Amino acid sequence: MNPRFEFTIHAKSGRARTGTIRMKRGDIRTPAFMPVGTAATVKAMKPETLRETGADIILGNTYHLMLRPGAERVARLGGLHKFMNWSRPILTDSGGYQVMSLSDLRKITEEGVTFASHLDGSRHLLTPERSMEIQRLLGSDIVMAFDECPRADRPRDEIARSMDMSMRWAARSRAGFDSGGDHAEDAALFGIQQGALDEGLRRESADALRSIGFDGYAIGGLAVGEGQEAMFATLDFAPAMLPEDRPRYLMGVGKPDDLVGAVERGVDMFDCVLPSRSGRNGQGFTWNGAINLRNARHAEDQAPLDERCACSVCGHYSRAYLHHLHKSGEILGAMLLTEHNIAFYQQLMQAMRDAIADDRFADFAADFRRDYLRPKA
């Protein structure tokens, strides 16, 4: 039987690492990309098809699930895995980011965050303890600590106060998780580093998290509008502040070139809505960059979306057909392009794992950027 949580690094290439997280519901190969299943579904994807793309783990959203259908209801129905027919690991976010984004609907105190539901206006209080309870009711495999995520352009003293409170909330999350009985014996808890773009605040946050102790460590507060250059500048120092022998998870990232640059800087795990959201909006990701399938230039193009892609969509459907589906507003267009995008992301992660194992990641990254970022005619 697999252990509760065990992370092994198999190889390194520069600062890039490849390894395996072993959990009771299965192994997670790193670097790993987690498709986002906000409301117990990765939009336009069946779970069995999702697994066929190579996904080892998916993400569920605490905020949305607590409001609809409700964490207690999911628990009565056997937990999130049974509810959505996904037997492998699930990571659930804490709900903090979504609550923080509702700036006109919430009030923050030391206790937690009081907010109004975006669905019906009902009032709720989300605290570190309640976040742990919700994630336990869902049956999450990787639970995220409850934190606040301020915008990077806020004054430093405001970011510092927020980070300090998030570290106090991290300690409360640890205590709340540990009181979870059988669930705490089977699941893992990740802490979240904050501090925006400030190296000193990131160091303070990392030190606080290390003193509490977590199974893995996330880098929060990035990919919130600061731009790739600023994000990479922060990733030049932030991952190394976190324990070497634990997974490092960059939350909410990102575009394919973001993933390559972050792996280059020592990150192991990612999640993002981009491949599924883009698929619904007619954008496909390829080894030669992103393609807008709504563009008229594809109307009679019989080529596959990406000749280097091994997914079934590229094996059976032309750009012309995908263009037709999206121009016609057909649901199948969203389904096929989402499947391709998630499959492409998983192929990219496998290519990075292989390159790290062969100690050729620098060459891989250079070749990838050459092709992916090449100006299009």
Coordinates of C-alpha atoms in Angstrom, one line a residue:
M1 CA 0.0 0.0 0.0
N2 CA 1.2 3.5 -0.8
P3 CA 2.2 5.7 2.1
R4 CA 0.2 8.8 3.3
F5 CA 2.7 11.1 1.7
E6 CA 6.2 10.6 0.4
F7 CA 8.2 12.8 -2.0
T8 CA 11.3 11.4 -3.8
I9 CA 13.5 13.4 -6.1
H10 CA 14.8 11.2 -8.9
A11 CA 17.0 13.6 -10.9
K12 CA 18.0 17.2 -11.2
S13 CA 19.1 19.4 -14.1
G14 CA 20.3 22.8 -13.0
R15 CA 17.6 23.8 -10.5
A16 CA 14.9 21.7 -12.3
R17 CA 13.8 18.6 -10.4
T18 CA 11.8 15.5 -11.4
G19 CA 10.4 13.1 -8.8
T20 CA 7.4 11.3 -7.5
I21 CA 4.9 12.1 -4.8
R22 CA 3.4 8.8 -3.4
M23 CA 0.0 9.0 -1.8
K24 CA -2.6 6.4 -0.9
R25 CA -4.7 7.2 -4.0
G26 CA -1.8 7.0 -6.4
D27 CA 1.5 8.4 -7.5
I28 CA 2.0 12.0 -8.8
R29 CA 4.9 12.5 -11.2
T30 CA 6.6 15.8 -10.9
P31 CA 6.8 18.3 -12.4
A32 CA 3.1 18.0 -12.4
F33 CA 0.3 20.0 -13.9
M34 CA -3.1 19.8 -12.2
P35 CA -6.2 20.5 -14.3
V36 CA -8.7 22.7 -12.4
G37 CA -12.0 21.1 -11.5
T38 CA -13.6 24.1 -10.0
A39 CA -17.1 22.7 -9.3
A40 CA -16.3 19.0 -9.1
T41 CA -15.7 19.0 -12.9
V42 CA -12.9 20.0 -15.2
K43 CA -15.2 21.8 -17.6
A44 CA -16.0 19.9 -20.8
M45 CA -14.0 16.8 -19.7
K46 CA -15.1 13.4 -18.5
P47 CA -12.8 12.2 -15.6
E48 CA -11.9 9.0 -17.6
T49 CA -10.8 11.1 -20.5
L50 CA -8.9 13.4 -18.2
R51 CA -6.9 10.5 -16.9
E52 CA -6.1 9.4 -20.5
T53 CA -4.4 12.7 -21.1
G54 CA -1.9 11.8 -18.4
A55 CA -3.2 13.8 -15.5
D56 CA -2.2 12.2 -12.1
I57 CA -4.0 14.7 -9.9
I58 CA -6.7 17.4 -10.3
L59 CA -7.7 20.5 -8.2
G60 CA -11.1 21.1 -6.6
N61 CA -12.3 24.5 -5.4
T62 CA -13.2 24.9 -1.7
Y63 CA -15.1 28.2 -2.1
H64 CA -17.3 27.0 -5.0
L65 CA -18.0 23.6 -3.5
M66 CA -18.9 24.9 -0.1
L67 CA -21.5 27.1 -1.7
R68 CA -22.8 24.6 -4.2
P69 CA -23.6 21.7 -3.6
G70 CA -22.2 22.2 -0.1
A71 CA -19.4 20.3 1.6
E72 CA -21.7 18.5 4.0
R73 CA -23.8 17.2 1.1
V74 CA -20.7 16.0 -0.8
A75 CA -19.6 14.2 2.4
R76 CA -23.1 12.5 2.7
L77 CA -22.7 11.4 -1.0
G78 CA -19.4 9.6 -0.2
G79 CA -16.9 12.4 -0.7
L80 CA -15.6 14.3 -3.7
H81 CA -13.8 11.4 -5.4
K82 CA -16.9 9.2 -5.5
F83 CA -19.2 12.2 -6.3
M84 CA -17.2 13.1 -9.5
N85 CA -15.9 9.6 -10.4
W86 CA -12.2 10.5 -9.9
S87 CA -10.3 7.9 -8.0
R88 CA -6.8 9.5 -8.0
P89 CA -5.5 12.3 -5.8
I90 CA -7.3 15.6 -5.5
L91 CA -5.8 18.8 -4.2
T92 CA -8.3 21.4 -2.8
D93 CA -7.4 25.1 -2.5
S94 CA -8.3 26.8 0.8
G95 CA -11.0 29.1 -0.6
G96 CA -8.8 32.1 0.4
Y97 CA -8.0 33.4 -3.1
Q98 CA -11.6 33.3 -4.3
V99 CA -12.8 35.1 -1.1
M100 CA -10.1 37.7 -1.4
S101 CA -11.1 38.4 -5.0
L102 CA -14.6 39.4 -3.8
S103 CA -13.2 42.7 -2.5
D104 CA -16.6 44.4 -2.4
L105 CA -18.3 41.4 -0.8
R106 CA -16.0 40.5 2.1
K107 CA -14.5 41.8 5.4
I108 CA -11.2 40.5 6.9
T109 CA -10.5 40.1 10.6
E110 CA -8.1 38.1 12.6
E111 CA -10.7 35.4 13.0
G112 CA -11.2 35.0 9.2
V113 CA -13.2 36.4 6.3
T114 CA -16.9 37.2 6.3
F115 CA -18.3 37.3 2.8
A116 CA -21.4 37.3 0.8
S117 CA -22.0 34.5 -1.6
H118 CA -21.8 35.5 -5.3
L119 CA -24.7 33.1 -5.9
D120 CA -27.4 34.3 -3.6
G121 CA -25.9 37.0 -1.3
S122 CA -26.0 34.7 1.8
R123 CA -23.4 35.5 4.5
H124 CA -20.6 33.1 5.4
L125 CA -17.6 33.1 7.7
L126 CA -14.5 31.3 6.4
T127 CA -11.8 30.7 9.0
P128 CA -8.7 28.5 8.9
E129 CA -10.6 26.0 11.0
R130 CA -13.7 26.0 8.8
S131 CA -11.5 25.7 5.6
M132 CA -9.8 22.6 7.1
E133 CA -13.3 21.2 8.0
I134 CA -14.6 21.8 4.4
Q135 CA -11.6 20.2 2.8
R136 CA -11.9 17.2 5.2
L137 CA -15.6 16.8 4.3
L138 CA -14.7 16.9 0.7
G139 CA -12.1 14.1 1.3
S140 CA -9.2 16.1 -0.1
D141 CA -5.9 14.3 -0.5
I142 CA -3.8 17.5 -0.5
V143 CA -5.2 20.2 1.7
M144 CA -4.1 23.9 1.4
A145 CA -3.7 26.1 4.4
F146 CA -6.0 29.1 4.6
D147 CA -4.3 32.4 3.7
E148 CA -4.8 35.9 2.4
C149 CA -3.5 36.8 -1.1
P150 CA -3.0 40.6 -1.4
R151 CA -2.2 42.2 -4.8
A152 CA 1.5 42.7 -5.5
D153 CA 1.1 46.4 -6.0
R154 CA -0.1 47.1 -2.5
P155 CA 2.2 49.1 -0.1
R156 CA 4.9 47.0 1.5
D157 CA 3.6 47.5 5.1
E158 CA 0.2 46.3 4.0
I159 CA 1.7 43.2 2.3
A160 CA 3.8 42.6 5.4
R161 CA 0.7 42.7 7.7
S162 CA -1.2 40.4 5.4
M163 CA 1.7 37.9 5.3
D164 CA 2.1 37.9 9.1
M165 CA -1.7 37.2 9.5
S166 CA -1.4 34.4 6.8
M167 CA 1.4 32.8 8.9
R168 CA -0.8 32.9 12.0
W169 CA -3.6 31.4 9.9
A170 CA -1.1 28.8 8.7
A171 CA -0.5 27.7 12.3
R172 CA -4.3 27.5 12.9
S173 CA -4.7 25.5 9.7
R174 CA -2.0 23.1 10.9
A175 CA -3.8 22.6 14.2
G176 CA -7.2 22.3 12.5
F177 CA -5.9 19.8 10.0
D178 CA -4.2 17.7 12.7
S179 CA -7.5 17.4 14.7
G180 CA -9.2 15.8 11.7
G181 CA -8.9 12.2 12.9
D182 CA -8.7 9.6 10.1
H183 CA -8.6 12.2 7.4
A184 CA -5.4 13.6 8.8
E185 CA -3.9 10.1 8.8
D186 CA -4.5 9.8 5.1
A187 CA -4.1 13.3 3.6
A188 CA -1.3 15.9 3.4
L189 CA -1.2 19.6 4.3
F190 CA 0.6 22.3 2.3
G191 CA 1.6 25.7 3.6
I192 CA 1.6 28.8 1.4
Q193 CA 4.4 31.3 1.2
Q194 CA 3.3 34.9 0.8
G195 CA 5.1 38.2 0.5
A196 CA 4.4 39.4 -3.0
L197 CA 7.5 40.4 -4.9
D198 CA 9.6 41.3 -1.8
E199 CA 12.5 39.0 -1.0
G200 CA 12.7 39.9 2.7
L201 CA 9.0 39.2 3.3
R202 CA 9.2 35.9 1.3
R203 CA 12.1 34.9 3.6
E204 CA 10.1 35.7 6.7
S205 CA 7.2 33.7 5.4
A206 CA 9.3 30.7 4.5
D207 CA 10.9 30.7 7.9
A208 CA 7.5 30.8 9.6
L209 CA 6.2 28.0 7.5
R210 CA 9.3 25.8 8.1
S211 CA 8.8 26.3 11.9
I212 CA 5.2 25.1 11.7
G213 CA 6.1 22.2 9.3
F214 CA 4.1 21.0 6.3
D215 CA 4.2 18.1 3.8
G216 CA 4.7 20.5 0.9
Y217 CA 5.0 24.2 0.3
A218 CA 3.2 26.5 -2.1
I219 CA 4.3 29.8 -3.6
G220 CA 1.3 32.0 -3.4
G221 CA 0.7 35.6 -4.4
L222 CA 2.1 35.4 -8.0
A223 CA 0.3 35.2 -11.3
V224 CA -2.0 37.9 -10.1
G225 CA -1.2 40.6 -12.6
E226 CA 2.4 41.3 -11.9
G227 CA 3.6 40.0 -15.3
Q228 CA 6.0 37.2 -16.3
E229 CA 9.2 39.1 -15.8
A230 CA 8.3 40.1 -12.2
M231 CA 7.1 36.5 -11.5
F232 CA 10.3 35.0 -12.7
A233 CA 12.4 37.5 -10.8
T234 CA 10.6 36.4 -7.6
L235 CA 11.0 32.7 -8.5
D236 CA 14.7 33.3 -8.8
F237 CA 14.8 33.4 -5.0
A238 CA 11.5 32.1 -3.6
P239 CA 11.6 28.4 -4.2
A240 CA 15.1 28.0 -2.7
M241 CA 13.8 29.4 0.6
L242 CA 11.5 26.4 0.9
P243 CA 12.7 22.9 2.0
E244 CA 14.7 21.1 -0.6
D245 CA 13.1 17.7 0.2
R246 CA 9.5 18.8 -0.1
P247 CA 7.3 19.6 -3.2
R248 CA 7.1 23.2 -4.3
Y249 CA 3.8 24.3 -5.8
L250 CA 3.3 27.5 -7.8
M251 CA -0.4 28.3 -7.5
G252 CA -2.4 29.5 -10.5
V253 CA 0.3 29.2 -13.2
G254 CA 0.1 29.3 -16.1
K255 CA 0.9 29.6 -19.8
P256 CA 3.2 26.9 -21.3
D257 CA 6.2 29.2 -21.2
D258 CA 5.4 30.1 -17.6
L259 CA 5.6 26.4 -16.7
V260 CA 9.0 25.9 -18.4
G261 CA 10.5 29.0 -16.8
A262 CA 9.2 28.0 -13.3
V263 CA 10.4 24.4 -13.6
E264 CA 13.8 25.9 -14.6
R265 CA 13.7 27.7 -11.2
G266 CA 12.9 24.7 -9.1
V267 CA 9.1 24.4 -9.0
D268 CA 7.4 21.0 -9.0
M269 CA 3.6 21.5 -9.2
F270 CA 1.2 23.8 -11.0
D271 CA -2.5 24.4 -11.6
C272 CA -4.3 26.7 -13.9
V273 CA -7.7 27.2 -15.6
L274 CA -6.0 28.3 -18.8
P275 CA -6.0 25.1 -20.9
S276 CA -9.7 24.4 -20.2
R277 CA -10.9 28.1 -20.4
S278 CA -8.9 28.7 -23.6
G279 CA -10.4 25.5 -25.1
R280 CA -13.9 26.8 -24.5
N281 CA -12.9 30.1 -26.2
G282 CA -11.4 28.6 -29.3
Q283 CA -7.7 28.8 -28.4
G284 CA -5.4 25.8 -28.8
F285 CA -1.9 25.4 -27.4
T286 CA 0.7 23.8 -29.6
W287 CA 4.5 23.3 -29.6
N288 CA 4.6 26.3 -32.0
G289 CA 2.6 28.6 -29.9
A290 CA -1.1 29.3 -29.2
I291 CA -3.6 29.2 -32.1
N292 CA -6.9 31.0 -32.4
L293 CA -9.2 28.5 -34.1
R294 CA -11.8 31.1 -34.8
N295 CA -9.5 32.8 -37.3
A296 CA -10.8 32.5 -40.9
R297 CA -7.3 31.3 -42.0
H298 CA -8.2 27.8 -40.6
A299 CA -11.6 27.4 -42.4
E300 CA -10.1 25.1 -45.0
D301 CA -7.0 23.9 -43.2
Q302 CA -7.0 20.1 -43.2
A303 CA -3.9 19.8 -41.0
P304 CA -4.2 18.6 -37.4
L305 CA -4.0 21.3 -34.7
D306 CA -0.5 20.2 -33.9
E307 CA 1.4 17.6 -35.9
R308 CA 3.7 16.9 -32.9
C309 CA 0.8 16.2 -30.5
A310 CA -0.1 12.6 -29.8
C311 CA -3.7 13.3 -28.5
S312 CA -6.7 11.7 -30.1
V313 CA -8.1 15.1 -31.2
C314 CA -5.0 15.8 -33.3
G315 CA -5.2 12.2 -34.6
H316 CA -8.8 12.5 -35.8
Y317 CA -9.9 16.1 -36.4
S318 CA -8.7 18.9 -38.6
R319 CA -8.2 22.6 -37.9
A320 CA -11.0 23.2 -40.4
Y321 CA -13.4 21.1 -38.4
L322 CA -12.4 22.7 -35.1
H323 CA -12.8 26.1 -36.7
H324 CA -16.3 25.1 -37.9
L325 CA -17.4 23.8 -34.4
H326 CA -16.3 27.0 -32.7
K327 CA -17.7 29.4 -35.2
S328 CA -21.0 27.4 -35.0
G329 CA -21.1 27.5 -31.2
E330 CA -21.2 23.7 -31.0
I331 CA -20.4 22.2 -27.6
L332 CA -18.2 19.6 -29.2
G333 CA -15.7 22.3 -30.1
A334 CA -15.2 23.2 -26.5
M335 CA -14.9 19.5 -25.6
L336 CA -12.3 18.7 -28.3
L337 CA -10.1 21.7 -27.8
T338 CA -10.2 21.4 -24.0
E339 CA -9.1 17.7 -24.3
H340 CA -6.3 18.7 -26.7
N341 CA -5.1 21.6 -24.5
I342 CA -5.0 19.4 -21.3
A343 CA -3.3 16.6 -23.3
F344 CA -0.7 19.1 -24.6
Y345 CA 0.0 20.4 -21.1
Q346 CA 0.5 16.8 -19.9
Q347 CA 2.8 16.1 -22.8
L348 CA 4.8 19.2 -22.0
M349 CA 5.2 18.0 -18.4
Q350 CA 6.4 14.6 -19.5
A351 CA 8.8 16.2 -21.9
M352 CA 10.2 18.3 -19.0
R353 CA 10.5 15.2 -16.8
D354 CA 12.4 13.4 -19.5
A355 CA 14.7 16.3 -20.1
I356 CA 15.5 16.6 -16.4
A357 CA 16.1 12.9 -16.1
D358 CA 18.6 13.1 -19.1
D359 CA 20.2 16.3 -17.6
R360 CA 19.4 18.3 -20.7
F361 CA 16.8 20.7 -19.4
A362 CA 18.6 23.9 -20.4
D363 CA 18.7 22.7 -24.0
F364 CA 15.1 21.6 -23.8
A365 CA 14.0 25.0 -22.4
A366 CA 15.9 26.9 -25.1
D367 CA 14.4 24.7 -27.9
F368 CA 10.9 25.1 -26.5
R369 CA 11.1 28.8 -26.3
R370 CA 12.6 29.0 -29.8
D371 CA 9.6 27.2 -31.2
Y372 CA 6.8 28.4 -28.9
L373 CA 7.7 32.1 -28.8
R374 CA 8.7 32.4 -32.5
P375 CA 6.9 35.3 -34.1
K376 CA 4.0 34.0 -36.2
A377 CA 3.6 35.0 -39.9

